Amino acid sequence: MAKNKSDQHGFVYSTNPDFKFEPDAGHSETLPPAQQRLRIQLETKHRGGKTASVILGFIGTDDDLQDLAKKLKSFCGTGGNAKDGEIIIQGDHRDKLLQWFQKNGYTQTKKSGG
């Protein structure tokens, strides 16, 4: 008997033998930059007291997320990470990131307090 794999919504088990988890259809296509509603926040929690600029709200494929993260890390000259729809840039680069986003067509990007 094949086991059902869990998904990101918290479902672990189903008594229906024909049940299949449907892949998330919302992240199959990357929105153009003008339609992305990104938020830039400053976080220090769970990072050993170090500050990090976190970009939230990216809608698109994981490859596009990784590509955007690579561009941002290069622009800021620092390290970071991208996973689960978030881009984490080490340090407080909120103003610099906001300028980069506006210059590159991400018009709905906002800087929020952290």
Coordinates of N, CA and C in Angstrom, one line a residue:
M1 N 0.8 -1.2 0.0 CA 0.0 0.0 0.0 C 0.9 1.2 0.0
A2 N 0.7 2.1 -1.0 CA 1.5 3.3 -1.1 C 1.1 4.4 -0.1
K3 N 2.1 5.0 0.5 CA 1.8 6.0 1.5 C 1.5 7.4 0.8
N4 N 0.6 8.1 1.4 CA 0.4 9.5 0.9 C 1.5 10.4 1.4
K5 N 2.1 11.2 0.6 CA 3.1 12.2 1.1 C 2.3 13.4 1.6
S6 N 2.9 14.0 2.7 CA 2.2 15.2 3.3 C 2.4 16.4 2.4
D7 N 1.6 17.4 2.6 CA 1.8 18.6 1.8 C 2.1 19.8 2.7
Q8 N 2.1 21.0 2.2 CA 2.4 22.2 3.0 C 1.2 22.7 3.8
H9 N 0.0 22.2 3.6 CA -1.2 22.7 4.3 C -1.4 21.9 5.6
G10 N -0.6 21.0 6.0 CA -0.7 20.3 7.2 C -1.5 18.9 7.1
F11 N -1.9 18.6 5.9 CA -2.5 17.3 5.8 C -1.5 16.2 5.8
V12 N -1.7 15.2 6.6 CA -0.8 14.1 6.8 C -1.3 12.8 6.3
Y13 N -2.6 12.5 6.5 CA -3.2 11.2 6.2 C -4.6 11.3 5.7
S14 N -5.0 10.4 4.8 CA -6.3 10.4 4.3 C -6.8 8.9 4.3
T15 N -8.0 8.7 4.7 CA -8.6 7.3 4.6 C -9.0 6.9 3.3
N16 N -9.1 7.9 2.3 CA -9.5 7.6 1.0 C -8.3 7.0 0.2
P17 N -8.4 5.8 -0.3 CA -7.2 5.2 -0.9 C -6.9 5.8 -2.3
D18 N -7.8 6.5 -2.9 CA -7.6 7.2 -4.2 C -7.2 8.7 -4.0
F19 N -7.0 9.1 -2.8 CA -6.7 10.5 -2.5 C -5.3 10.9 -3.0
K20 N -5.2 12.0 -3.7 CA -3.9 12.5 -4.1 C -3.8 14.0 -3.8
F21 N -2.6 14.4 -3.3 CA -2.4 15.8 -3.0 C -2.3 16.5 -4.3
E22 N -3.0 17.6 -4.5 CA -2.9 18.5 -5.7 C -1.7 19.4 -5.5
P23 N -0.9 19.6 -6.5 CA 0.2 20.6 -6.3 C -0.4 22.0 -6.3
D24 N 0.3 22.9 -5.6 CA -0.2 24.3 -5.5 C -0.1 24.9 -6.9
A25 N -1.3 25.3 -7.4 CA -1.4 26.0 -8.7 C -1.0 27.4 -8.6
G26 N -1.0 28.0 -7.4 CA -0.8 29.5 -7.3 C 0.7 29.9 -7.6
H27 N 1.6 29.0 -7.5 CA 3.0 29.3 -7.7 C 3.6 28.7 -9.0
S28 N 2.8 28.4 -9.9 CA 3.3 27.8 -11.1 C 3.8 28.8 -12.1
E29 N 3.4 30.0 -12.0 CA 3.8 31.1 -13.0 C 4.2 32.3 -12.2
T30 N 5.3 32.9 -12.7 CA 5.8 34.1 -12.0 C 5.1 35.3 -12.5
L31 N 4.6 36.2 -11.6 CA 4.0 37.4 -12.0 C 5.0 38.4 -12.5
P32 N 4.7 39.3 -13.4 CA 5.6 40.3 -13.9 C 5.9 41.3 -12.7
P33 N 7.1 42.0 -12.8 CA 7.5 42.8 -11.7 C 6.5 43.9 -11.3
A34 N 5.7 44.5 -12.2 CA 4.8 45.5 -11.8 C 3.6 45.0 -11.0
Q35 N 3.4 43.7 -11.1 CA 2.3 43.1 -10.3 C 2.7 42.4 -9.0
Q36 N 4.0 42.3 -8.8 CA 4.5 41.7 -7.5 C 4.2 42.7 -6.4
R37 N 3.6 42.2 -5.3 CA 3.4 43.1 -4.1 C 4.4 42.7 -3.0
L38 N 5.6 43.2 -3.1 CA 6.6 42.8 -2.2 C 6.7 43.7 -0.9
R39 N 7.1 43.1 0.2 CA 7.3 43.9 1.4 C 8.7 43.6 1.9
I40 N 9.4 44.7 2.3 CA 10.7 44.6 2.8 C 10.6 44.9 4.3
Q41 N 11.1 43.9 5.1 CA 11.1 44.1 6.6 C 12.4 43.8 7.2
L42 N 12.7 44.4 8.3 CA 13.9 44.1 9.1 C 13.6 43.2 10.2
E43 N 14.3 42.1 10.3 CA 14.1 41.1 11.3 C 15.4 40.8 12.1
T44 N 15.3 40.5 13.4 CA 16.4 40.1 14.2 C 16.1 38.8 14.9
K45 N 14.9 38.4 14.9 CA 14.5 37.2 15.7 C 15.0 35.9 15.0
H46 N 15.4 35.0 15.7 CA 15.9 33.6 15.3 C 17.1 33.8 14.4
R47 N 17.9 34.8 14.6 CA 19.1 35.0 13.8 C 20.3 35.3 14.7
G48 N 20.2 34.9 15.9 CA 21.4 35.1 16.8 C 21.6 36.6 17.1
G49 N 20.6 37.4 17.0 CA 20.8 38.9 17.3 C 21.2 39.7 16.1
K50 N 21.5 39.0 14.9 CA 21.9 39.7 13.7 C 20.7 40.2 12.9
T51 N 20.9 41.3 12.3 CA 19.8 41.9 11.5 C 19.8 41.3 10.1
A52 N 18.6 41.2 9.5 CA 18.4 40.7 8.2 C 17.3 41.5 7.5
S53 N 17.4 41.8 6.3 CA 16.3 42.4 5.5 C 15.6 41.2 4.8
V54 N 14.3 41.2 5.1 CA 13.5 40.0 4.5 C 12.5 40.6 3.5
I55 N 12.5 40.0 2.3 CA 11.6 40.4 1.3 C 10.5 39.3 1.2
L56 N 9.2 39.7 1.5 CA 8.1 38.8 1.6 C 7.1 39.1 0.4
G57 N 6.4 38.1 0.0 CA 5.3 38.2 -0.9 C 5.6 37.9 -2.4
F58 N 6.7 37.3 -2.6 CA 7.1 37.0 -4.0 C 6.2 35.8 -4.5
I59 N 5.6 36.0 -5.7 CA 4.7 35.0 -6.3 C 5.4 34.5 -7.6
G60 N 5.8 33.3 -7.6 CA 6.4 32.8 -8.8 C 7.2 31.5 -8.5
T61 N 7.9 31.1 -9.5 CA 8.6 29.8 -9.4 C 9.9 29.9 -8.5
D62 N 10.3 28.8 -8.0 CA 11.5 28.8 -7.1 C 12.7 29.3 -7.9
D63 N 12.9 28.9 -9.2 CA 14.0 29.4 -10.0 C 14.1 30.9 -10.1
D64 N 12.9 31.5 -10.3 CA 12.8 32.9 -10.4 C 13.2 33.6 -9.1
L65 N 12.7 33.0 -8.0 CA 13.0 33.5 -6.6 C 14.5 33.4 -6.4
Q66 N 15.1 32.3 -6.7 CA 16.6 32.2 -6.6 C 17.4 33.2 -7.4
D67 N 16.9 33.4 -8.6 CA 17.5 34.4 -9.5 C 17.4 35.8 -9.0
L68 N 16.2 36.2 -8.5 CA 16.1 37.5 -7.9 C 16.9 37.7 -6.7
A69 N 17.0 36.6 -5.8 CA 17.8 36.7 -4.6 C 19.3 36.9 -5.0
K70 N 19.7 36.2 -6.0 CA 21.1 36.3 -6.5 C 21.4 37.8 -6.9
K71 N 20.5 38.4 -7.6 CA 20.7 39.8 -8.1 C 20.8 40.7 -6.9
L72 N 19.9 40.5 -5.9 CA 19.8 41.4 -4.7 C 21.1 41.2 -3.9
K73 N 21.5 40.0 -3.7 CA 22.7 39.8 -2.9 C 23.9 40.4 -3.5
S74 N 24.0 40.3 -4.8 CA 25.1 40.9 -5.6 C 25.0 42.5 -5.5
F75 N 23.8 43.0 -5.6 CA 23.7 44.5 -5.5 C 24.1 45.0 -4.2
C76 N 23.7 44.3 -3.1 CA 24.0 44.8 -1.7 C 25.4 44.4 -1.3
G77 N 26.0 43.5 -2.0 CA 27.4 43.1 -1.7 C 27.4 42.3 -0.4
T78 N 26.4 41.4 -0.2 CA 26.3 40.7 1.1 C 25.7 39.3 0.8
G79 N 25.7 38.5 1.8 CA 25.1 37.1 1.7 C 23.6 37.1 1.9
G80 N 23.0 36.0 1.8 CA 21.6 35.8 2.0 C 21.1 34.5 1.6
N81 N 19.8 34.3 1.6 CA 19.2 33.0 1.3 C 17.8 33.3 0.7
A82 N 17.3 32.3 0.0 CA 15.9 32.4 -0.6 C 15.3 31.0 -0.5
K83 N 14.1 31.0 0.2 CA 13.3 29.8 0.3 C 11.9 30.1 0.8
D84 N 11.0 29.3 0.5 CA 9.6 29.4 0.9 C 9.0 30.8 0.5
G85 N 9.3 31.3 -0.6 CA 8.8 32.6 -1.0 C 9.4 33.8 -0.3
E86 N 10.4 33.6 0.4 CA 11.1 34.7 1.1 C 12.5 34.8 0.6
I87 N 13.0 36.1 0.6 CA 14.4 36.4 0.3 C 15.0 37.0 1.5
I88 N 16.1 36.5 2.1 CA 16.7 37.0 3.3 C 18.1 37.6 2.9
I89 N 18.3 38.9 3.1 CA 19.5 39.5 2.8 C 20.1 39.9 4.2
Q90 N 21.4 39.6 4.4 CA 22.1 39.8 5.6 C 22.3 41.3 5.8
G91 N 21.9 41.9 6.9 CA 22.1 43.3 7.2 C 20.9 44.1 6.9
D92 N 21.0 45.4 7.3 CA 19.9 46.3 7.1 C 20.1 47.1 5.8
H93 N 19.5 46.6 4.7 CA 19.6 47.1 3.4 C 18.2 47.5 2.8
R94 N 17.3 47.9 3.7 CA 15.9 48.2 3.3 C 15.8 49.3 2.3
D95 N 16.5 50.4 2.5 CA 16.5 51.6 1.6 C 17.1 51.2 0.3
K96 N 18.2 50.6 0.3 CA 18.9 50.2 -0.9 C 18.1 49.2 -1.7
L97 N 17.5 48.2 -1.1 CA 16.6 47.3 -1.7 C 15.4 48.0 -2.4
L98 N 14.8 48.9 -1.6 CA 13.6 49.6 -2.2 C 14.0 50.4 -3.4
Q99 N 15.1 51.0 -3.4 CA 15.6 51.7 -4.6 C 15.8 50.8 -5.8
W100 N 16.4 49.6 -5.5 CA 16.6 48.6 -6.6 C 15.3 48.1 -7.2
F101 N 14.3 47.8 -6.3 CA 13.1 47.3 -6.8 C 12.3 48.4 -7.6
Q102 N 12.3 49.6 -7.2 CA 11.6 50.7 -8.0 C 12.3 50.9 -9.3
K103 N 13.7 50.9 -9.3 CA 14.4 51.1 -10.5 C 14.2 49.9 -11.5
N104 N 13.9 48.7 -11.0 CA 13.7 47.6 -11.9 C 12.2 47.2 -12.1
G105 N 11.3 48.1 -11.9 CA 9.9 47.9 -12.3 C 9.0 47.3 -11.2
Y106 N 9.5 47.1 -10.0 CA 8.7 46.5 -9.0 C 8.0 47.7 -8.2
T107 N 7.0 48.3 -8.9 CA 6.4 49.5 -8.4 C 5.5 49.3 -7.1
Q108 N 5.1 48.1 -6.8 CA 4.2 47.9 -5.6 C 5.0 47.5 -4.4
T109 N 6.3 47.7 -4.4 CA 7.1 47.3 -3.3 C 7.1 48.3 -2.2
K110 N 6.9 47.9 -0.9 CA 6.9 48.8 0.2 C 7.8 48.4 1.3
K111 N 8.3 49.4 2.0 CA 9.2 49.1 3.2 C 8.3 49.2 4.4
S112 N 8.3 48.1 5.2 CA 7.5 48.1 6.4 C 8.4 48.0 7.6
G113 N 8.0 48.6 8.7 CA 8.7 48.5 9.9 C 8.9 47.1 10.4
G114 N 10.0 46.8 11.1 CA 10.3 45.5 11.5 C 10.6 45.4 12.9

